[in-house]
Structure formats: structure tokens, C-alpha cells
Amino acid sequence: MTAPSAAYPLPRAAAKPVSEGRSVAWWGIVVVIMTEATIFAALIASYFFLRASAKEWPLGGIEKPELKLTVIFSVILWGSSIPMFIGEHAIKKGRVGVLRVSLLLSFIMGAAFLLYSAYDFHELHFGWRDNAYGSIYYTTVGLHALHVLIGLLMSAVVQIKAWMGKFSAERHTTVEVYAMYWHFVDAVWLFVMPTFILSPHFK
Amino acid sequence: MAIADIAPLGVDEHELEEIWSDAPGIPGFFSTVDHKRIGMRYIYTAFFFFFVSGLMALVMRSQLSAPDNHVVSPYTFNQMFTMHGTTMIFLFNTPVLAGFANYLLPIELGTRDMAFPRLNAFSYWIFVLSGIFLYASFVVGKMPDGGWFGYTPYTSKVYNPGINLDFWGLGIVFVGISTTVGAVNFIVTSFKLRAPGMTINRIPIFVWAVLSMAFMILFAVPAVTLATALLELDRLFGTAFFVPHLGGSTLLYQHLFWFWGHPEVYILFVPATGMVSMIITVFSRRPLAGYIWVATALIAIAFISFGVWVHHMFATGMPIQAMSFFSAVSLIIAIPSGVQFFAWIATMWRGKVEFTTPMLFAMGFLLIFLLGGITGVMVAVLPFDWQVTDSYFVVAHFHYVLNGAVVFPIFGAIYFWYPKMVGRKLSERWGHISFWMMFIGFNVAFFPMHILGFLGMPRRVYTYPSGLGWDHLNLISAIGAVIFAVGTGITLVNWVHGRWWGPKAEDNPWDADSLEWSTTSPPPEYNFAAIPVVASRHPLWEQHPLPHAEALVDEEGPKSLSAEGALHHQNTETTGLDARPERALELPHPTYLPFVLALGLAVFFVGLLVKATIVGAFGVGMALVGLTWWAWRTDVDLS
């Protein structure tokens, strides 16, 4: 089974380093995001499945979701990706100060959204036991809020590391990975919000 | 550029061992992150569950061996078929394949460990803890009894108020974490940690199969996690997802469950076919025919498997257009499987087949899978499916697929890779005997079930009256089950015997082609002192002697490829398509973190089970501390 090795010369390319690609950690978070996104996709599909077989929506005479404040705070959440984006690019050039400020800014915007979510849940006139609409509403919007909370906890760790000067132009994979997760949390809301908050207003 | 033509051993092996080995005893046991130890544990643990679950099958077969039999009570019978199915799917088949993938991926790809060794340890701990969680129900005498797919409303609190189903629902959510985490690791490892030169068209077929499996897991497991999580929300907190009079839908549960459930069949089947491809290649003594076709078929199966789930629900009453679509897709998915089948036949046809034990299991697989595949095509056809739904025909079909076409390759894989993993050889003679008993026993046990199905015997009945024409067939089936069980028992004895008394195995006892056979048997902790450089699909057959990346380090390449990298406890990242070396990657040292985190989650699930908020909160706290500690200690920024 042995062929002469001369027949298979080693390609030069096999040994040459090329320009840097994405790190293993980045690949990891992207794959995790794919599977997490599927959970939300399945929840949104379940929402429409339940709605398709319902005579009225929301069920049981529940009011349509509050729109005005939710839109405002949604914009704040989506906006929090902007400082994250700025910070991520700043650290690639080694600008630690910009990173610290933008992480903090994005944290505050995320926290504002989370506080509003808590308030909003408090104001709801229905519970998750009332009917299937209540169940899917609380579960999905709550699961997203949980993701925001986890994102904020992660941010706290990343921020402390940033203040301790652990990141530099060469070493910032943590920031990259965290930013990816935060963008994901924002992106999910781009689908959850229109489904759960906007769509009941359309006949 | 010079490449050393001989295996470089400029470093002291003892020095390497000191750097790489785990602490001895219990600390090392709980803190190891070595993919080989973890892989072996996966395999051992999964086989423990295999034999437990097999014993339950034997009890069920003896209960059904004669009409009006009373070996066990109907209540116990329900628990047994539920736990038999649940165990085989969640605690044997899925994890044993993950175990093989864990063990084999790094040595087959030519790297020193998985991409995320700590996550790897974490996924094992979750697996074993969720297994204990599920079987705790046995200890308290309240095993789940809702069938392995736990349909509502039977499994709702109203009709099934005991704690039985909570063990099941929470256990499935719990074990899903392990499966998902494993998949993440497999994907990143396969893309980013291949030996230099192992371009995407030189990846071993087994790795392609694992990749396909991992992508299916990624998109399928969330659905079953959601189905069972929503079921538990209904049961524990009184939500209304599956409560019809409150606007819920029991069909929603079925959709969510089978959206995972059918890809899951391929999640199990695809890596098994990957093993078969490796075994048939080696023992036909020629390259696999149609490598690119087979790799493409594996990926195609992953895609198509997401369009077939409704064929489990043909009897629920749906628009005929919808059912026709899913029927058609269920027929189409036979095509990529057929492509693989012909590739195997062609390989053997043009090769010189050696009838070793692994090869026997592979060929036994071919015959059984042929039958299981054909009955699969039959039940994909609507009118036929309506006739045999929930009959023994279906039981026969899915055992031909999940037992015959998955377990046989797994046994073959054990015989094939055992010398590499353990460093000792198994008895071929007893291997042959075991195979023939399993093969004959399998067909005697399961073939009559096709006929029983046609004679109208429904699945999941605890007993039946005489005079329906079922008596003899059930007795034959029971005899077959015993023969099959003895066959698996012989293999078990063979493994145990081989572990201590088997003859020592050479590095490449089968004269095989892939990289795992280039290192010692068993491999050292660091797998390869210097990473091999690949220039062929069959490096050990076509690159002789196998070059190592030793001399590359003098030039531009990252030093981590050389033995010096092993001294620094490093791995090397390579590019996704061409596998060009990119940069060094620090490998984590042994740590208790994965165990602590897994334990925290286990405590959380126990808290949910017994409805003790304080226990649940403690578990969450423990997991949070573990996670924060992990995030704090992470060394991804070191590179």
C-alpha cells in the first residue's frame, strides 16, 4: 500500500502562514449563537402556530401589547450595539480608553432596557397561567430578557478586565467574543419584538 | 523549506509527559481535560446504560413471549419501554458516538486536543449527571412511563400527576446541554485544528460524518429542549402551552418533538456510516470509492433530515398537501443514503476484502440497513403508513435502523479502534462468534416483528390473548433477543479480557490509512510530539514515511507545530479550508471548573424536580460562580 513519497510532494502552502483568520473562540461563539437562535426561531414558530388556531388574538380578551414605550426602549437596546461596535474597533487599534467608555455606555443602554422589561412585566394585566397566549408571551419575552441579563453579567466581567488593562491591540479575543454575543442578543429582539409586540396590532 | 523526513524526537519524552499528564488519583479524575480520557469515559458510561437498557428489553421480550403472561405488571412494563427507548437514544447511542468523536477527532486530524478541552469535560459531566438524574427515578421507584416521546396530554399533570414524568422532562432538557456543547466542540475542532496540509478534500470520512452530525445537533436539539421545557413549564408552573381548552395545542408538542426527533435518527445514523466508511476502506485495502460523493451525501442528509419530521405524524390529520410534501422528502432522503451504499459496495468490489471482526460488523450493517432502509421508504408512503402506524411493523423498522444500522457499526468501531485506545488486541475468534450471534439473534428477534405488525399487533401492549396468531412469532422474537444479548455479552467479556490479558497492539495493527494510526497505541497525552504534515487523503498509505512539521519552525510557521509546541502545552490553529497553519493556541491545564459548573446545573435541576426554590437558587448560584470564574480565568487572550 506504499507509494513513493516523491509522488506526493508536500505543497508549499501547507507550511506557509497566511494572513490571520478568525480565532477558535470566535468560531465557538458563532456556533453557540446558531443553536441559541434556533431556540428563538422555534419559539416564534410556536407563537404563530398557536395564533393560527386561535379565534381571537390575544386570547381571552387580553389587551394588545403596549407599543410606544416598548418601541423607545427597543431602539435603545438596538442602539447599544453601536458603542459595542465602536469599542470593538477601538481595541483593535489599542485604544483602551475608548473601549472602556463604550463598554460602559452599551452596558447602561442594555440595563435601561432590562429595567424597562421588568417594569413592563410588572404592568401586565395577565399571567402566564391564564392561557396559551400568556404562556408563550412570558416565556419568549422572558427568555430574551434573561439573555440580556446574562449579557450584562458578561459585560461586567469584560469591563473589569478592560479597566485592569488586560486588553491590547494584540490581545482582545474576549472583547470580540463578547461583542458577538451582545449583537446576537440585540438581533434576536429584532425578531421577537415585531412578533410579540407589533404583530397583534395588525389584523 | 526543509521538512524533516523522520519522526523528530529531539525532546525528552519524560519531560513531555510531566507537562501533559494529569494529577494521579481522584484530583486528576475530576480535573482532567484530556480528550482521550473523556472519550473513553463517554464510551464506558454509555455502554453501562446500553447493558442496563438491554436488560429491560430482555424483561419486556420475556413478558411478551407468551400470551397472558405476568412477568411484570403493566405499570412496570410502561416504565420499561419508556426508559428503554429514552436510554438507548439519549444515554447510549448519542453519547457513545460523541465518545468516539471525542477520542478520534484530534488524533485523526493530527492535533493535540479538542478546540475547547474544558467544555469537553463539561459536556461529559453533564452527560453522566443527567444519566444519574434520569435513573434516580428508578431508585425512588417512579420511572417515567409516558413513552420515549412523552406525548401530551397523556403526560400532562392532569393525567399523569406523579413525579415520574418530571424526571423525564427535566432529564431530557439537561442531557441536551451535553449534546449541544459536544457539537460545538466537534465543529470548531474539525474546521480549525487540522494538521497542516489536510485540506477540506482530505478530511477523513468519519470527521465529515461527525461534522454533519454536529450541524444537525445544533439545529435540532433546541427543538426537543423547547418541547420538554414547555412540557415541564406546564407541569411545574401551570402554564397552558399544551392545554387545549386554554388555547394550547398538543400538536405543537408533536411538531417540536419530531423536528428534533427525525434529524436525531440521522444524528445517530450518520456517524455510524462514517465509521463504516473508515472500516470498509481499510479492510478493502483501497481508497473509498467516490470520496467526494460520500462526503456530499453526508452533508445532504443533514439538510434533508430537517424536512421529514411530519412523517411521524401522518395519522394526526393534516392537510393532504402538507403530508405529501413530507412524504416526498422522506423518499428523497433515501437517495444520499443509497449513494453511500453503492460507494461501499464499489469499494469492496474493487478491493481485496479481509474478513476481520470490524469488517464483519460493517457488512452485517450493510445487510440490516438495506432492510431498515427499505421499510423506511415503505412507511414514508402515506397509505402504507396509515396501515402500520403504531404497530409492530414500526417497531421492527426502527430497530433495524437504530439497533442494526447504528449499534452494529458501533461494535465494529470498538473492535477496530480498541487496539489504538487500549493498546491491546481483542480476540478475533471471539469477535467472530459474537458477531454471528448478534447478527443471527438480531434478525430472529426483529424480523418477525414485521409480520406481527401486519397481523395487527400494536406496539406498547403489555400482553395479548392467545389465538390472534401472535404467539409463535413473539416466542421466536424472545429467543432471538436472548441470542443477541449473549452475543453482546461475549463482546463485553472480550473487551474486559483484552484490557488486561490481550496481546500488545502495534501502532498500526490493521495497516490503516488515517493519522490516528501514526501515533503510539495508546497515544501519549499530547498525541503527537511534532504535528504530521498531510499531503494525501490516506497519509499512512501514500506518504511513506510520514513527514512531521519539525523543520517548518525554523522558517515562517508557528513554533507550536513542532515538539517545542508540545513542550509549551500548545496546539496550532489552521485555516478552515486549506489547513494552513495560522497561530499557536494555548491549551488549558486540568481544572475542576467544568465539574463545578455541571454540578451546579444538576443541583438546579434537582431543585426544579422537587420544587424547592432554595435548592434551585443554590444551583444557579453555583453555576454562576463557576461561569464567572471560568470567564475570568479564560486564556483566549494569551495567543
mmCIF file of C-alpha atoms in Angstrom, chain A residues 64-78 107-124 137 141-142 144-145 148-149 152 189 193 196-198 201:
data_model
loop_
_atom_site.group_PDB
_atom_site.id
_atom_site.type_symbol
_atom_site.label_atom_id
_atom_site.label_comp_id
_atom_site.label_asym_id
_atom_site.label_seq_id
_atom_site.Cartn_x
_atom_site.Cartn_y
_atom_site.Cartn_z
ATOM 1 C CA LYS A 64 -52.783 44.246 22.813
ATOM 2 C CA PRO A 65 -49.220 44.881 23.975
ATOM 3 C CA GLU A 66 -48.205 48.429 24.873
ATOM 4 C CA LEU A 67 -46.408 49.950 21.912
ATOM 5 C CA LYS A 68 -44.986 53.408 22.495
ATOM 6 C CA LEU A 69 -42.592 52.880 25.419
ATOM 7 C CA THR A 70 -41.574 49.460 24.161
ATOM 8 C CA VAL A 71 -40.509 50.918 20.809
ATOM 9 C CA ILE A 72 -38.462 53.611 22.550
ATOM 10 C CA PHE A 73 -36.628 51.139 24.746
ATOM 11 C CA SER A 74 -36.208 48.718 21.873
ATOM 12 C CA VAL A 75 -34.414 51.444 19.943
ATOM 13 C CA ILE A 76 -32.196 51.970 22.991
ATOM 14 C CA LEU A 77 -31.347 48.258 23.056
ATOM 15 C CA TRP A 78 -30.606 48.116 19.353
ATOM 16 C CA PHE A 107 -23.959 48.391 29.458
ATOM 17 C CA ILE A 108 -26.073 51.341 30.580
ATOM 18 C CA MET A 109 -28.274 51.147 27.484
ATOM 19 C CA GLY A 110 -28.758 47.407 27.969
ATOM 20 C CA ALA A 111 -29.518 47.887 31.657
ATOM 21 C CA ALA A 112 -32.097 50.568 30.814
ATOM 22 C CA PHE A 113 -33.848 48.108 28.518
ATOM 23 C CA LEU A 114 -33.791 45.386 31.145
ATOM 24 C CA LEU A 115 -35.228 47.688 33.793
ATOM 25 C CA TYR A 116 -37.989 48.682 31.400
ATOM 26 C CA SER A 117 -38.705 44.987 30.697
ATOM 27 C CA ALA A 118 -39.069 44.349 34.405
ATOM 28 C CA TYR A 119 -41.424 47.301 34.700
ATOM 29 C CA ASP A 120 -43.375 46.146 31.672
ATOM 30 C CA PHE A 121 -43.832 42.643 33.077
ATOM 31 C CA HIS A 122 -44.999 44.192 36.322
ATOM 32 C CA GLU A 123 -47.644 46.233 34.489
ATOM 33 C CA LEU A 124 -49.105 43.342 32.501
ATOM 34 C CA TYR A 137 -45.567 35.727 25.786
ATOM 35 C CA VAL A 141 -40.006 37.744 26.126
ATOM 36 C CA GLY A 142 -38.713 36.490 29.476
ATOM 37 C CA HIS A 144 -34.887 37.227 25.840
ATOM 38 C CA ALA A 145 -34.702 39.340 28.991
ATOM 39 C CA VAL A 148 -29.936 40.485 28.202
ATOM 40 C CA LEU A 149 -29.245 39.845 31.884
ATOM 41 C CA LEU A 152 -24.880 42.372 31.226
ATOM 42 C CA TRP A 189 -35.016 41.305 19.645
ATOM 43 C CA MET A 193 -40.240 42.420 19.275
ATOM 44 C CA PHE A 196 -44.796 39.683 20.119
ATOM 45 C CA ILE A 197 -45.327 43.434 20.391
ATOM 46 C CA LEU A 198 -46.166 44.656 16.888
ATOM 47 C CA HIS A 201 -51.782 45.197 16.257
#
